[in-house]
CSV table of C-alpha atoms in Angstrom, one decimal:
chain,number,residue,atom,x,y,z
A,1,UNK,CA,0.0,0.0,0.0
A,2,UNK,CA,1.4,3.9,-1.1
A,3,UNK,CA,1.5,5.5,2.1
A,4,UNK,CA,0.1,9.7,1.8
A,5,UNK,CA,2.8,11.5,2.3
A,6,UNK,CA,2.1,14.4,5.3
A,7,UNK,CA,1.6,17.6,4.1
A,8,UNK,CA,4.4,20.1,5.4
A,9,UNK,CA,3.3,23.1,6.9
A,10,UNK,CA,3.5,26.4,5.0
A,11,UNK,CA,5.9,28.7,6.5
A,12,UNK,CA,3.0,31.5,7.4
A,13,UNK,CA,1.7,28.6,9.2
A,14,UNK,CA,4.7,27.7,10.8
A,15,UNK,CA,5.2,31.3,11.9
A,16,UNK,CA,1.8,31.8,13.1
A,17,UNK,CA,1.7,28.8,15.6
A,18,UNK,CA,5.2,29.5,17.2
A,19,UNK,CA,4.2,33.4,17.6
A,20,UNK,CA,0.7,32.1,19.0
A,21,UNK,CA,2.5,29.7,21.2
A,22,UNK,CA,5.0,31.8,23.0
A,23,UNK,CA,2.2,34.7,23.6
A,24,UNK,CA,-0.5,31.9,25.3
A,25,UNK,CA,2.8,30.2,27.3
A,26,UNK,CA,4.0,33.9,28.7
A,27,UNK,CA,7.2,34.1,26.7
A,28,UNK,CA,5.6,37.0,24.6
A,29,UNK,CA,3.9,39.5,27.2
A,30,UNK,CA,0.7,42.1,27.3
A,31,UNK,CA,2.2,45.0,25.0
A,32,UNK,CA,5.2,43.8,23.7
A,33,UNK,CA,6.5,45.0,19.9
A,34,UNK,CA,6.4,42.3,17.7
A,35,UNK,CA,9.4,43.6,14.5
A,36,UNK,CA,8.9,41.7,11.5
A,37,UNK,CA,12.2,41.9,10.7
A,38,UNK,CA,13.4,40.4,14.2
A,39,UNK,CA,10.5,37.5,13.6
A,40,UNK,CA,11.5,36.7,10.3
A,41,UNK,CA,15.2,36.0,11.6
A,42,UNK,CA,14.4,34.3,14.4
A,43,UNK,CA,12.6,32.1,12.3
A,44,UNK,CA,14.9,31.4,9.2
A,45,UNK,CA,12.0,33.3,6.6
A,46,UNK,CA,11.3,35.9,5.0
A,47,UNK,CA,8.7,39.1,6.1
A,48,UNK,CA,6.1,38.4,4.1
A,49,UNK,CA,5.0,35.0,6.4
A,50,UNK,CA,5.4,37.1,9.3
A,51,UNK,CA,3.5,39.8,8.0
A,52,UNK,CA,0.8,37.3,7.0
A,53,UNK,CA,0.9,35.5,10.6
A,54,UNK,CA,0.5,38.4,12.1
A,55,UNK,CA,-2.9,39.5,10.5
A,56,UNK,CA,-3.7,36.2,11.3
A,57,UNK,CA,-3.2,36.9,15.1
A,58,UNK,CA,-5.2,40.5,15.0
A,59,UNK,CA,-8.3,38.7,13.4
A,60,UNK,CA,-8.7,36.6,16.4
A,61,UNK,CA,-7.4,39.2,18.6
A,62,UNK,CA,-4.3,38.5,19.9
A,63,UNK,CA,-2.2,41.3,18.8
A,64,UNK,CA,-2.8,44.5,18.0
A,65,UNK,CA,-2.0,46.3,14.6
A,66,UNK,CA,-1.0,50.1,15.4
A,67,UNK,CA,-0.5,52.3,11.9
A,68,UNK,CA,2.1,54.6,15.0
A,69,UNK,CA,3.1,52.1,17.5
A,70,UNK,CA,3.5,49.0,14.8
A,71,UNK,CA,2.5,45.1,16.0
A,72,UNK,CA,2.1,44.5,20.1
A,73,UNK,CA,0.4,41.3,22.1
A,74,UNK,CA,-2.9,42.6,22.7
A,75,UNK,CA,-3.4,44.2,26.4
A,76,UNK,CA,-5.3,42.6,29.0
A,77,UNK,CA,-7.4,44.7,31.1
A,78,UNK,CA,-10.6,44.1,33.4
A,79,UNK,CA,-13.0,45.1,30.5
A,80,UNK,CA,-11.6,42.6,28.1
A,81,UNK,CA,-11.3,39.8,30.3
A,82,UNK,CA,-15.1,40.3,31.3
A,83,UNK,CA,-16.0,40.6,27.7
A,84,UNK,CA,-14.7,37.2,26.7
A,85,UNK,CA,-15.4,35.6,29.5
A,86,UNK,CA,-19.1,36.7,29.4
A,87,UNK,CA,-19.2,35.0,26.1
A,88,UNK,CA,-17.9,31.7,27.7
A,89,UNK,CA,-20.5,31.9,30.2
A,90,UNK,CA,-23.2,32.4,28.1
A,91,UNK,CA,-21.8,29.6,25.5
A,92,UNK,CA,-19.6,27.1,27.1
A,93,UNK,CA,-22.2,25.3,30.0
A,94,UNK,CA,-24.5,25.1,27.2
A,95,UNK,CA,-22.3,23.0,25.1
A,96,UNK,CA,-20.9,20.9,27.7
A,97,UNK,CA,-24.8,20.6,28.7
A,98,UNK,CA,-25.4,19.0,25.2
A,99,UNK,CA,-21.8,17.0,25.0
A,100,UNK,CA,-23.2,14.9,28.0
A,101,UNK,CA,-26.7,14.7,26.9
A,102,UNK,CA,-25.5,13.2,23.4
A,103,UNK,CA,-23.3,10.5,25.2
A,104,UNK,CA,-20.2,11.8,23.7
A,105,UNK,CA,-17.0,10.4,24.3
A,106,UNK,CA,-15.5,12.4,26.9
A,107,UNK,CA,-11.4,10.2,26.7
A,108,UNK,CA,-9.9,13.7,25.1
A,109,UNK,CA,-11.1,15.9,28.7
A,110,UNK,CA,-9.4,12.5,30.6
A,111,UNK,CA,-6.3,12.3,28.8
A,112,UNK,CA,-5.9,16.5,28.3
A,113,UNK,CA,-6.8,17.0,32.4
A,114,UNK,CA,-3.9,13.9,33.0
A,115,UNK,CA,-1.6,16.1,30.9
A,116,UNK,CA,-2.1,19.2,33.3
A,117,UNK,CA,-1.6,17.2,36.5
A,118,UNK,CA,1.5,15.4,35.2
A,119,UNK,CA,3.1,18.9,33.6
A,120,UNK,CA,6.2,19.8,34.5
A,121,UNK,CA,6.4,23.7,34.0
A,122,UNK,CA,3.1,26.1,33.6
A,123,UNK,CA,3.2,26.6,29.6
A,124,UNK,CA,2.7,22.5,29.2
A,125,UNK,CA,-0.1,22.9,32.0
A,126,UNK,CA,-1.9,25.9,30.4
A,127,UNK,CA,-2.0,24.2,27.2
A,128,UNK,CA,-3.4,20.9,28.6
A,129,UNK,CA,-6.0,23.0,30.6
A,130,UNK,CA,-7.2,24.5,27.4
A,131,UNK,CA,-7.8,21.6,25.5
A,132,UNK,CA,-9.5,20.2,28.5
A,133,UNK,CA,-12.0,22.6,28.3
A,134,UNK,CA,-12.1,22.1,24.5
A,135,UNK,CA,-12.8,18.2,25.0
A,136,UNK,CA,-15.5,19.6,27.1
A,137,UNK,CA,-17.2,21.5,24.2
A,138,UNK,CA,-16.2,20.1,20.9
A,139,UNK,CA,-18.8,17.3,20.6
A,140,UNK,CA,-21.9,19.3,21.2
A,141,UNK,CA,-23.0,18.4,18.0
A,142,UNK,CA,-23.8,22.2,16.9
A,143,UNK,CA,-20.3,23.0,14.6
A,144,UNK,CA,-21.4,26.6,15.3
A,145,UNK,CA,-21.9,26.4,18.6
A,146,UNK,CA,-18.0,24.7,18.5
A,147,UNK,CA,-16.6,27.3,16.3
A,148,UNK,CA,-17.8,30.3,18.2
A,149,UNK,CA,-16.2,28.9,21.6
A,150,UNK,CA,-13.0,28.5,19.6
A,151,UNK,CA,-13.2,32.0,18.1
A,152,UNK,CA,-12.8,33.2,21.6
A,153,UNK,CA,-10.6,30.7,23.0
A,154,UNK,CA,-6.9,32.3,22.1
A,155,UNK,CA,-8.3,35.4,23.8
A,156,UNK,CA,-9.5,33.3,27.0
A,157,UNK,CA,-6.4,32.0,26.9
A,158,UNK,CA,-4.3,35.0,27.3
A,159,UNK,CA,-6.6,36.2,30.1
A,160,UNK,CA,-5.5,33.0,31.9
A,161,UNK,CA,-1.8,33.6,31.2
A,162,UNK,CA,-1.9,37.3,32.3
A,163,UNK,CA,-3.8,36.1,35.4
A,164,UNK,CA,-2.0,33.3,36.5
A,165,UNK,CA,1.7,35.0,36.2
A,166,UNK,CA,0.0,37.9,38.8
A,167,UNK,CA,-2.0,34.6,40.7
A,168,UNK,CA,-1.4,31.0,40.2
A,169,UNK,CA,-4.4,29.1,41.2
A,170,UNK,CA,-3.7,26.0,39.8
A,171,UNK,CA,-4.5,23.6,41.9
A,172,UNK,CA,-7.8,25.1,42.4
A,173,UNK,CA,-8.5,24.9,38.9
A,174,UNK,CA,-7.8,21.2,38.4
A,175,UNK,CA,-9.6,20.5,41.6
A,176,UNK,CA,-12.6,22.2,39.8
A,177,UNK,CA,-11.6,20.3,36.6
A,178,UNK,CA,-12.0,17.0,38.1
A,179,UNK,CA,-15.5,17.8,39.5
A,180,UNK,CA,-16.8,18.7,36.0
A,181,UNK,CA,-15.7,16.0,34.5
A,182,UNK,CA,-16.5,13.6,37.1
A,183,UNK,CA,-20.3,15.2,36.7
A,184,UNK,CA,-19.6,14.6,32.8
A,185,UNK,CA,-18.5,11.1,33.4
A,186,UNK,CA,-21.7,10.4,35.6
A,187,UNK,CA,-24.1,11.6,33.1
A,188,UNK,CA,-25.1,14.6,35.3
A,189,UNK,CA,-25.3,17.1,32.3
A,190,UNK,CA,-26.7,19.3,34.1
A,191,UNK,CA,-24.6,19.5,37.5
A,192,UNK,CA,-21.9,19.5,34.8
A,193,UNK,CA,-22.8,22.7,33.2
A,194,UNK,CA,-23.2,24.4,36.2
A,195,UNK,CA,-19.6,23.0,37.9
A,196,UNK,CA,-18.4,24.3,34.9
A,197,UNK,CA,-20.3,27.9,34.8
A,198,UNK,CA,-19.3,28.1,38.6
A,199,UNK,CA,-15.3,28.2,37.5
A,200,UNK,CA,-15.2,30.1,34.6
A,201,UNK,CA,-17.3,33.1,36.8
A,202,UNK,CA,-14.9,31.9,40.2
A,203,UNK,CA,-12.0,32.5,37.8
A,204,UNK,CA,-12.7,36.1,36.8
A,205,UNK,CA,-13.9,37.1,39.2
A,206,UNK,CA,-10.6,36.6,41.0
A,207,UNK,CA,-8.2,37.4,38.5
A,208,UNK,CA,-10.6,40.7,37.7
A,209,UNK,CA,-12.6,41.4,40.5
A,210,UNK,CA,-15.4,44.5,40.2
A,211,UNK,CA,-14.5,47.5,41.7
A,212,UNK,CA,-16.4,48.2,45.1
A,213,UNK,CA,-19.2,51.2,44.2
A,214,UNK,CA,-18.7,54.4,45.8
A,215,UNK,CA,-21.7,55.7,48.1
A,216,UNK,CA,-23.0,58.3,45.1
A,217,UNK,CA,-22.8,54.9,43.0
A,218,UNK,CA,-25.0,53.0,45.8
């Protein structure tokens, strides 16, 4: 039998995913310039896959594209940390709600939330506990539904990596992890959803609490 051979990656790609994975690990921080010119030789290309990768990474948000200040990692702030997370609150029970009601497979949330306990330094960790939660979701069996969690997963994502550098909480997390998914496992779809509305809402509202209103606010 011919074998397929794999496709190899296109360079933009290749750009994109290492520029991706060094701002979601920490390596590239909140505000930091991002040169083409520095990219493309750290990389061994040329500008034009950077340039592409990067308009790859402002569609999903991020970095941010500046006509006077150039490329930078997107800031986090309170107000854009609520924003994305209100989406995941409003989305992401839902779809875990309708994972467990259609019996899906839940092995990938297993084997991702044994990856975060066994991780040996916070990058592998966050990236485990992100496809945890994307185990969680994927087999809602709405694509949509899946697609629209992903579009604001990157930007969850760097949230979490701001928040945990100023807080680390992981063991909290991962104790909360195991609840959901036991509830998953048990077929409790709906004690699942709401473990799992529960830490998303715990989690910001650490990381971000809201400020205390002022008596002419009360």
């Amino acid at each position: 039998m011919t074998s397929v051979p794999t496709p190899i990656p296109s360079r933009t790609q290749y750009v994109l995913d290492a520029i991706k994975h060094r701002i979601l690990t920490g390596q590239l921080t909140p505000g930091q310039a991002l040169v083409e010119t520095e990219l493309a030789a750290q990389f061994g290309v040329s500008k034009t896959p950077v340039r592409e990768a990067l308009k790859t990474l402002a569609g999903t948000g991020l970095v941010v594209m500046s006509q006077y200040k150039g490329v930078t990692v997107r800031m986090v702030d309170a107000d854009m940390a609520r924003e994305v997370y209100d989406v995941r609150l409003l989305l992401e029970p839902e779809a875990l709600r309708r994972s467990v009601r259609g019996g899906a497979s839940l092995d990938a949330a297993r084997s991702a939330l044994t990856r975060a306990d066994d991780a040996t330094d916070t990058a592998e960790r966050s990236l485990a506990n992100r496809e945890f939660h994307r185990a969680l979701y994927l087999p809602c069996g709405n694509p949509l539904l899946a697609r629209m969690l992903d579009e604001v997963r990157d930007q969850a994502a760097l949230v979490s990596t701001v928040a945990w550098a100023a807080d680390p909480s992981w063991e909290r997390e991962a104790a909360e992890h195991r609840d959901i998914l036991r509830r998953a496992l048990d077929g409790d779809a709906d004690g699942a959803a709401e473990a799992l509305h529960a830490h998303i809402a715990s989690f910001v509202h650490r990381a971000f609490p809201e400020p205390l209103a002022t008596e002419g606010e009360r």
